[in-house]
Structure formats: structure tokens, C-alpha cells
Amino acid sequence: MGIPAAAGPRHVTAPSSYLALSELVTRIYALNAQASAGERNWDGLLQGLPTTPSVSENEGAKVMEYDGKPWLQLKGQDWTPYPEDKR
């Protein structure tokens, strides 16, 4: 917020969503009240952010990962493993 991170951009590689972004903004504002911009520990700010598993959904299908494998639900039917030949 005003002064760029000294070591360049940081990347969050874990699955995340607006919840992680909201938490990060909260942490930055809380830190601004306590420390100057040069004292920010960006790596520390990015640790332990909330993670959000990916879910894809449209009118007739849902796809989500469970136990390391993608699962598919079509039009409210039972969940089935995503077909290998469709990946």
C-alpha cells in the first residue's frame, strides 16, 4: 500500500478465494497500524491464509476434487468419479 515489496511480487500457490484475499487485506491494515511499510514481513503475511477447494458448477453438472480425484455429479444424480478418458 504505497511502497512495493522489496523482494518483488509474492505468489499464493494454495487454492484460495475471496476469503484469503479478505484475510490478507485485514492483516495488512492491522500491520499498518503497528509497523512502517519497510518493516512488513510479506512472507509472514501470506502464511496460513484460508484455502478453498475448487468447485466447478453449471446448470447441469458439478465437478469437485475429493481425496485427490475429481468427482462429477450430473443433474442431481449420485456423485461418480470423473471419467478418465474425459480429462
Tab-separated table of N, CA, C and O in Angstrom:
chain	number	residue	atom	x	y	z
A	1	MET	N	0.827	-1.159	0.000
A	1	MET	CA	0.000	0.000	0.000
A	1	MET	C	0.875	1.227	0.000
A	1	MET	O	1.174	1.788	1.027
A	2	GLY	N	1.360	1.540	-1.172
A	2	GLY	CA	2.214	2.703	-1.309
A	2	GLY	C	3.647	2.344	-1.610
A	2	GLY	O	4.232	2.869	-2.525
A	3	ILE	N	4.225	1.418	-0.856
A	3	ILE	CA	5.616	1.037	-1.063
A	3	ILE	C	5.647	-0.424	-1.507
A	3	ILE	O	5.133	-1.300	-0.814
A	4	PRO	N	6.270	-0.736	-2.657
A	4	PRO	CA	6.288	-2.120	-3.136
A	4	PRO	C	7.163	-3.003	-2.250
A	4	PRO	O	8.063	-2.530	-1.564
A	5	ALA	N	6.875	-4.287	-2.260
A	5	ALA	CA	7.672	-5.255	-1.501
A	5	ALA	C	9.097	-5.246	-2.039
A	5	ALA	O	9.320	-5.247	-3.245
A	6	ALA	N	10.061	-5.267	-1.152
A	6	ALA	CA	11.465	-5.158	-1.537
A	6	ALA	C	11.933	-6.311	-2.404
A	6	ALA	O	12.735	-6.126	-3.305
A	7	ALA	N	11.458	-7.502	-2.165
A	7	ALA	CA	11.935	-8.676	-2.899
A	7	ALA	C	11.067	-8.997	-4.111
A	7	ALA	O	11.209	-10.044	-4.704
A	8	GLY	N	10.168	-8.124	-4.499
A	8	GLY	CA	9.334	-8.357	-5.670
A	8	GLY	C	8.015	-9.005	-5.318
A	8	GLY	O	7.653	-9.126	-4.147
A	9	PRO	N	7.276	-9.431	-6.334
A	9	PRO	CA	5.936	-9.981	-6.097
A	9	PRO	C	5.998	-11.328	-5.376
A	9	PRO	O	6.966	-12.071	-5.484
A	10	ARG	N	4.947	-11.620	-4.652
A	10	ARG	CA	4.783	-12.910	-3.977
A	10	ARG	C	3.608	-13.616	-4.637
A	10	ARG	O	2.704	-12.983	-5.170
A	11	HIS	N	3.608	-14.932	-4.583
A	11	HIS	CA	2.537	-15.715	-5.201
A	11	HIS	C	1.948	-16.669	-4.175
A	11	HIS	O	2.687	-17.363	-3.482
A	12	VAL	N	0.635	-16.709	-4.100
A	12	VAL	CA	-0.066	-17.667	-3.262
A	12	VAL	C	-0.386	-18.853	-4.155
A	12	VAL	O	-1.132	-18.723	-5.121
A	13	THR	N	0.199	-20.010	-3.847
A	13	THR	CA	0.025	-21.178	-4.711
A	13	THR	C	-1.071	-22.122	-4.228
A	13	THR	O	-1.483	-23.000	-4.972
A	14	ALA	N	-1.553	-21.946	-3.008
A	14	ALA	CA	-2.618	-22.801	-2.482
A	14	ALA	C	-3.961	-22.386	-3.085
A	14	ALA	O	-4.138	-21.235	-3.464
A	15	PRO	N	-4.905	-23.324	-3.183
A	15	PRO	CA	-6.234	-22.953	-3.654
A	15	PRO	C	-6.809	-21.883	-2.727
A	15	PRO	O	-6.846	-22.060	-1.515
A	16	SER	N	-7.229	-20.776	-3.286
A	16	SER	CA	-7.734	-19.693	-2.450
A	16	SER	C	-8.860	-18.959	-3.166
A	16	SER	O	-9.120	-19.184	-4.334
A	17	SER	N	-9.514	-18.095	-2.419
A	17	SER	CA	-10.650	-17.360	-2.971
A	17	SER	C	-10.689	-15.984	-2.335
A	17	SER	O	-9.722	-15.533	-1.731
A	18	TYR	N	-11.837	-15.350	-2.440
A	18	TYR	CA	-12.006	-14.034	-1.835
A	18	TYR	C	-11.801	-14.078	-0.323
A	18	TYR	O	-11.469	-13.072	0.292
A	19	LEU	N	-11.980	-15.244	0.306
A	19	LEU	CA	-11.756	-15.353	1.749
A	19	LEU	C	-10.286	-15.112	2.092
A	19	LEU	O	-9.970	-14.422	3.059
A	20	ALA	N	-9.382	-15.660	1.288
A	20	ALA	CA	-7.951	-15.445	1.508
A	20	ALA	C	-7.590	-13.990	1.242
A	20	ALA	O	-6.800	-13.392	1.982
A	21	LEU	N	-8.159	-13.410	0.205
A	21	LEU	CA	-7.882	-12.005	-0.113
A	21	LEU	C	-8.368	-11.103	1.018
A	21	LEU	O	-7.670	-10.175	1.439
A	22	SER	N	-9.545	-11.376	1.532
A	22	SER	CA	-10.083	-10.599	2.642
A	22	SER	C	-9.193	-10.706	3.876
A	22	SER	O	-8.915	-9.709	4.551
A	23	GLU	N	-8.730	-11.905	4.176
A	23	GLU	CA	-7.840	-12.101	5.317
A	23	GLU	C	-6.526	-11.363	5.120
A	23	GLU	O	-6.011	-10.737	6.054
A	24	LEU	N	-5.978	-11.385	3.916
A	24	LEU	CA	-4.731	-10.686	3.632
A	24	LEU	C	-4.895	-9.172	3.810
A	24	LEU	O	-4.051	-8.522	4.427
A	25	VAL	N	-5.976	-8.620	3.297
A	25	VAL	CA	-6.229	-7.180	3.458
A	25	VAL	C	-6.352	-6.832	4.939
A	25	VAL	O	-5.802	-5.831	5.416
A	26	THR	N	-7.043	-7.661	5.700
A	26	THR	CA	-7.185	-7.438	7.143
A	26	THR	C	-5.830	-7.427	7.825
A	26	THR	O	-5.536	-6.560	8.657
A	27	ARG	N	-4.969	-8.382	7.474
A	27	ARG	CA	-3.634	-8.451	8.074
A	27	ARG	C	-2.799	-7.220	7.723
A	27	ARG	O	-2.084	-6.692	8.568
A	28	ILE	N	-2.887	-6.781	6.479
A	28	ILE	CA	-2.096	-5.616	6.053
A	28	ILE	C	-2.545	-4.372	6.806
A	28	ILE	O	-1.720	-3.611	7.315
A	29	TYR	N	-3.851	-4.155	6.915
A	29	TYR	CA	-4.345	-2.985	7.639
A	29	TYR	C	-3.974	-3.044	9.112
A	29	TYR	O	-3.626	-2.035	9.722
A	30	ALA	N	-4.036	-4.224	9.722
A	30	ALA	CA	-3.651	-4.361	11.124
A	30	ALA	C	-2.159	-4.072	11.296
A	30	ALA	O	-1.753	-3.420	12.257
A	31	LEU	N	-1.353	-4.527	10.363
A	31	LEU	CA	0.085	-4.302	10.435
A	31	LEU	C	0.420	-2.833	10.210
A	31	LEU	O	1.332	-2.292	10.847
A	32	ASN	N	-0.308	-2.159	9.318
A	32	ASN	CA	-0.058	-0.744	9.063
A	32	ASN	C	-0.210	0.092	10.323
A	32	ASN	O	0.450	1.108	10.483
A	33	ALA	N	-1.084	-0.343	11.218
A	33	ALA	CA	-1.286	0.397	12.458
A	33	ALA	C	-0.121	0.190	13.425
A	33	ALA	O	0.057	0.965	14.342
A	34	GLN	N	0.681	-0.853	13.206
A	34	GLN	CA	1.739	-1.199	14.149
A	34	GLN	C	3.149	-1.003	13.615
A	34	GLN	O	4.083	-0.849	14.386
A	35	ALA	N	3.338	-1.072	12.315
A	35	ALA	CA	4.694	-1.053	11.757
A	35	ALA	C	4.745	-0.169	10.511
A	35	ALA	O	3.745	0.021	9.830
A	36	SER	N	5.932	0.300	10.213
A	36	SER	CA	6.102	1.097	8.999
A	36	SER	C	6.139	0.163	7.790
A	36	SER	O	6.337	-1.047	7.926
A	37	ALA	N	5.963	0.723	6.606
A	37	ALA	CA	5.912	-0.076	5.380
A	37	ALA	C	7.194	-0.873	5.170
A	37	ALA	O	7.165	-1.988	4.662
A	38	GLY	N	8.335	-0.324	5.555
A	38	GLY	CA	9.597	-1.033	5.378
A	38	GLY	C	9.763	-2.228	6.299
A	38	GLY	O	10.609	-3.081	6.069
A	39	GLU	N	8.955	-2.306	7.355
A	39	GLU	CA	9.061	-3.398	8.323
A	39	GLU	C	8.098	-4.545	8.045
A	39	GLU	O	8.036	-5.489	8.815
A	40	ARG	N	7.347	-4.467	6.965
A	40	ARG	CA	6.380	-5.527	6.666
A	40	ARG	C	7.098	-6.835	6.324
A	40	ARG	O	8.024	-6.861	5.534
A	41	ASN	N	6.614	-7.922	6.881
A	41	ASN	CA	7.107	-9.260	6.569
A	41	ASN	C	6.082	-9.892	5.628
A	41	ASN	O	5.121	-10.525	6.067
A	42	TRP	N	6.275	-9.701	4.330
A	42	TRP	CA	5.289	-10.178	3.350
A	42	TRP	C	5.134	-11.686	3.381
A	42	TRP	O	4.030	-12.209	3.258
A	43	ASP	N	6.242	-12.406	3.539
A	43	ASP	CA	6.122	-13.870	3.592
A	43	ASP	C	5.275	-14.299	4.787
A	43	ASP	O	4.462	-15.209	4.695
A	44	GLY	N	5.463	-13.626	5.923
A	44	GLY	CA	4.661	-13.929	7.097
A	44	GLY	C	3.191	-13.608	6.895
A	44	GLY	O	2.313	-14.337	7.375
A	45	LEU	N	2.918	-12.509	6.190
A	45	LEU	CA	1.531	-12.134	5.928
A	45	LEU	C	0.807	-13.170	5.068
A	45	LEU	O	-0.412	-13.342	5.171
A	46	LEU	N	1.556	-13.862	4.220
A	46	LEU	CA	0.947	-14.832	3.307
A	46	LEU	C	0.831	-16.236	3.895
A	46	LEU	O	0.221	-17.107	3.288
A	47	GLN	N	1.389	-16.453	5.077
A	47	GLN	CA	1.327	-17.776	5.703
A	47	GLN	C	-0.033	-18.018	6.331
A	47	GLN	O	-0.618	-17.133	6.950
A	48	GLY	N	-0.552	-19.227	6.167
A	48	GLY	CA	-1.779	-19.634	6.840
A	48	GLY	C	-3.050	-18.964	6.359
A	48	GLY	O	-4.024	-18.885	7.111
A	49	LEU	N	-3.060	-18.489	5.129
A	49	LEU	CA	-4.301	-17.914	4.589
A	49	LEU	C	-5.337	-19.020	4.404
A	49	LEU	O	-4.985	-20.179	4.155
A	50	PRO	N	-6.619	-18.707	4.506
A	50	PRO	CA	-7.651	-19.730	4.295
A	50	PRO	C	-7.555	-20.327	2.885
A	50	PRO	O	-7.301	-19.605	1.925
A	51	THR	N	-7.726	-21.622	2.792
A	51	THR	CA	-7.727	-22.277	1.484
A	51	THR	C	-9.158	-22.644	1.111
A	51	THR	O	-10.006	-22.868	1.976
A	52	THR	N	-9.401	-22.699	-0.176
A	52	THR	CA	-10.721	-23.019	-0.697
A	52	THR	C	-10.565	-24.025	-1.824
A	52	THR	O	-9.913	-23.730	-2.819
A	53	PRO	N	-11.127	-25.217	-1.665
A	53	PRO	CA	-11.032	-26.185	-2.769
A	53	PRO	C	-11.812	-25.699	-3.981
A	53	PRO	O	-12.811	-24.989	-3.845
A	54	SER	N	-11.335	-26.086	-5.150
A	54	SER	CA	-12.026	-25.650	-6.362
A	54	SER	C	-13.268	-26.505	-6.609
A	54	SER	O	-13.268	-27.713	-6.394
A	55	VAL	N	-14.323	-25.845	-7.038
A	55	VAL	CA	-15.577	-26.494	-7.402
A	55	VAL	C	-16.061	-25.818	-8.672
A	55	VAL	O	-16.081	-24.601	-8.763
A	56	SER	N	-16.407	-26.615	-9.666
A	56	SER	CA	-16.977	-26.075	-10.896
A	56	SER	C	-18.439	-26.493	-10.947
A	56	SER	O	-18.778	-27.637	-10.656
A	57	GLU	N	-19.295	-25.556	-11.319
A	57	GLU	CA	-20.720	-25.865	-11.355
A	57	GLU	C	-21.402	-25.057	-12.449
A	57	GLU	O	-21.079	-23.891	-12.667
A	58	ASN	N	-22.293	-25.708	-13.157
A	58	ASN	CA	-23.176	-25.006	-14.090
A	58	ASN	C	-24.582	-25.567	-13.908
A	58	ASN	O	-24.847	-26.274	-12.943
A	59	GLU	N	-25.467	-25.291	-14.830
A	59	GLU	CA	-26.868	-25.672	-14.679
A	59	GLU	C	-27.073	-27.181	-14.520
A	59	GLU	O	-27.960	-27.625	-13.810
A	60	GLY	N	-26.229	-27.996	-15.162
A	60	GLY	CA	-26.469	-29.434	-15.139
A	60	GLY	C	-25.376	-30.284	-14.535
A	60	GLY	O	-25.541	-31.495	-14.423
A	61	ALA	N	-24.269	-29.689	-14.114
A	61	ALA	CA	-23.157	-30.508	-13.632
A	61	ALA	C	-22.358	-29.794	-12.540
A	61	ALA	O	-22.272	-28.574	-12.514
A	62	LYS	N	-21.791	-30.614	-11.657
A	62	LYS	CA	-20.858	-30.125	-10.636
A	62	LYS	C	-19.626	-31.007	-10.691
A	62	LYS	O	-19.735	-32.225	-10.862
A	63	VAL	N	-18.451	-30.397	-10.550
A	63	VAL	CA	-17.194	-31.142	-10.501
A	63	VAL	C	-16.406	-30.610	-9.317
A	63	VAL	O	-16.255	-29.401	-9.151
A	64	MET	N	-15.917	-31.520	-8.480
A	64	MET	CA	-15.070	-31.120	-7.375
A	64	MET	C	-14.053	-32.216	-7.080
A	64	MET	O	-14.235	-33.367	-7.471
A	65	GLU	N	-12.979	-31.821	-6.430
A	65	GLU	CA	-11.942	-32.787	-6.087
A	65	GLU	C	-12.204	-33.312	-4.683
A	65	GLU	O	-12.502	-32.558	-3.760
A	66	TYR	N	-12.094	-34.629	-4.544
A	66	TYR	CA	-12.237	-35.273	-3.246
A	66	TYR	C	-11.204	-36.378	-3.145
A	66	TYR	O	-11.094	-37.212	-4.047
A	67	ASP	N	-10.420	-36.353	-2.106
A	67	ASP	CA	-9.385	-37.365	-1.881
A	67	ASP	C	-8.423	-37.442	-3.066
A	67	ASP	O	-8.011	-38.522	-3.475
A	68	GLY	N	-8.118	-36.275	-3.644
A	68	GLY	CA	-7.146	-36.208	-4.729
A	68	GLY	C	-7.668	-36.595	-6.102
A	68	GLY	O	-6.904	-36.672	-7.053
A	69	LYS	N	-8.967	-36.865	-6.217
A	69	LYS	CA	-9.543	-37.272	-7.504
A	69	LYS	C	-10.758	-36.406	-7.826
A	69	LYS	O	-11.519	-36.049	-6.934
A	70	PRO	N	-10.966	-36.089	-9.109
A	70	PRO	CA	-12.159	-35.315	-9.475
A	70	PRO	C	-13.416	-36.184	-9.474
A	70	PRO	O	-13.391	-37.339	-9.897
A	71	TRP	N	-14.518	-35.617	-8.966
A	71	TRP	CA	-15.809	-36.290	-8.925
A	71	TRP	C	-16.827	-35.447	-9.676
A	71	TRP	O	-16.735	-34.229	-9.713
A	72	LEU	N	-17.815	-36.111	-10.253
A	72	LEU	CA	-18.799	-35.471	-11.115
A	72	LEU	C	-20.208	-35.808	-10.644
A	72	LEU	O	-20.500	-36.954	-10.294
A	73	GLN	N	-21.075	-34.796	-10.653
A	73	GLN	CA	-22.496	-35.005	-10.384
A	73	GLN	C	-23.278	-34.358	-11.516
A	73	GLN	O	-23.142	-33.169	-11.774
A	74	LEU	N	-24.085	-35.159	-12.207
A	74	LEU	CA	-24.885	-34.651	-13.316
A	74	LEU	C	-26.346	-34.552	-12.911
A	74	LEU	O	-26.944	-35.534	-12.458
A	75	LYS	N	-26.919	-33.380	-13.050
A	75	LYS	CA	-28.346	-33.114	-12.819
A	75	LYS	C	-28.888	-33.762	-11.546
A	75	LYS	O	-29.911	-34.435	-11.553
A	76	GLY	N	-28.167	-33.613	-10.435
A	76	GLY	CA	-28.641	-34.094	-9.146
A	76	GLY	C	-28.496	-35.583	-8.914
A	76	GLY	O	-28.949	-36.097	-7.892
A	77	GLN	N	-27.883	-36.313	-9.826
A	77	GLN	CA	-27.682	-37.748	-9.644
A	77	GLN	C	-26.585	-37.970	-8.601
A	77	GLN	O	-26.018	-37.037	-8.050
A	78	ASP	N	-26.268	-39.230	-8.342
A	78	ASP	CA	-25.202	-39.559	-7.396
A	78	ASP	C	-23.849	-39.095	-7.930
A	78	ASP	O	-23.646	-38.996	-9.146
A	79	TRP	N	-22.931	-38.838	-7.003
A	79	TRP	CA	-21.569	-38.465	-7.376
A	79	TRP	C	-20.832	-39.680	-7.915
A	79	TRP	O	-20.939	-40.777	-7.362
A	80	THR	N	-20.083	-39.495	-9.007
A	80	THR	CA	-19.282	-40.566	-9.605
A	80	THR	C	-17.893	-40.019	-9.921
A	80	THR	O	-17.727	-38.815	-10.141
A	81	PRO	N	-16.890	-40.907	-9.954
A	81	PRO	CA	-15.556	-40.426	-10.347
A	81	PRO	C	-15.603	-39.853	-11.762
A	81	PRO	O	-16.313	-40.371	-12.631
A	82	TYR	N	-14.887	-38.772	-11.977
A	82	TYR	CA	-14.828	-38.154	-13.305
A	82	TYR	C	-14.179	-39.142	-14.270
A	82	TYR	O	-13.150	-39.728	-13.963
A	83	PRO	N	-14.755	-39.372	-15.443
A	83	PRO	CA	-14.221	-40.378	-16.375
A	83	PRO	C	-12.773	-40.052	-16.787
A	83	PRO	O	-12.461	-38.922	-17.133
A	84	GLU	N	-11.923	-41.057	-16.719
A	84	GLU	CA	-10.503	-40.891	-17.068
A	84	GLU	C	-10.313	-40.396	-18.490
A	84	GLU	O	-9.456	-39.567	-18.762
A	85	ASP	N	-11.133	-40.881	-19.426
A	85	ASP	CA	-10.952	-40.515	-20.833
A	85	ASP	C	-11.403	-39.081	-21.139
A	85	ASP	O	-11.161	-38.566	-22.221
A	86	LYS	N	-12.029	-38.401	-20.182
A	86	LYS	CA	-12.504	-37.036	-20.390
A	86	LYS	C	-11.536	-35.977	-19.830
A	86	LYS	O	-11.755	-34.798	-19.965
A	87	ARG	N	-10.484	-36.422	-19.165
A	87	ARG	CA	-9.541	-35.466	-18.558
A	87	ARG	C	-8.608	-34.900	-19.558
A	87	ARG	O	-8.128	-35.329	-20.457
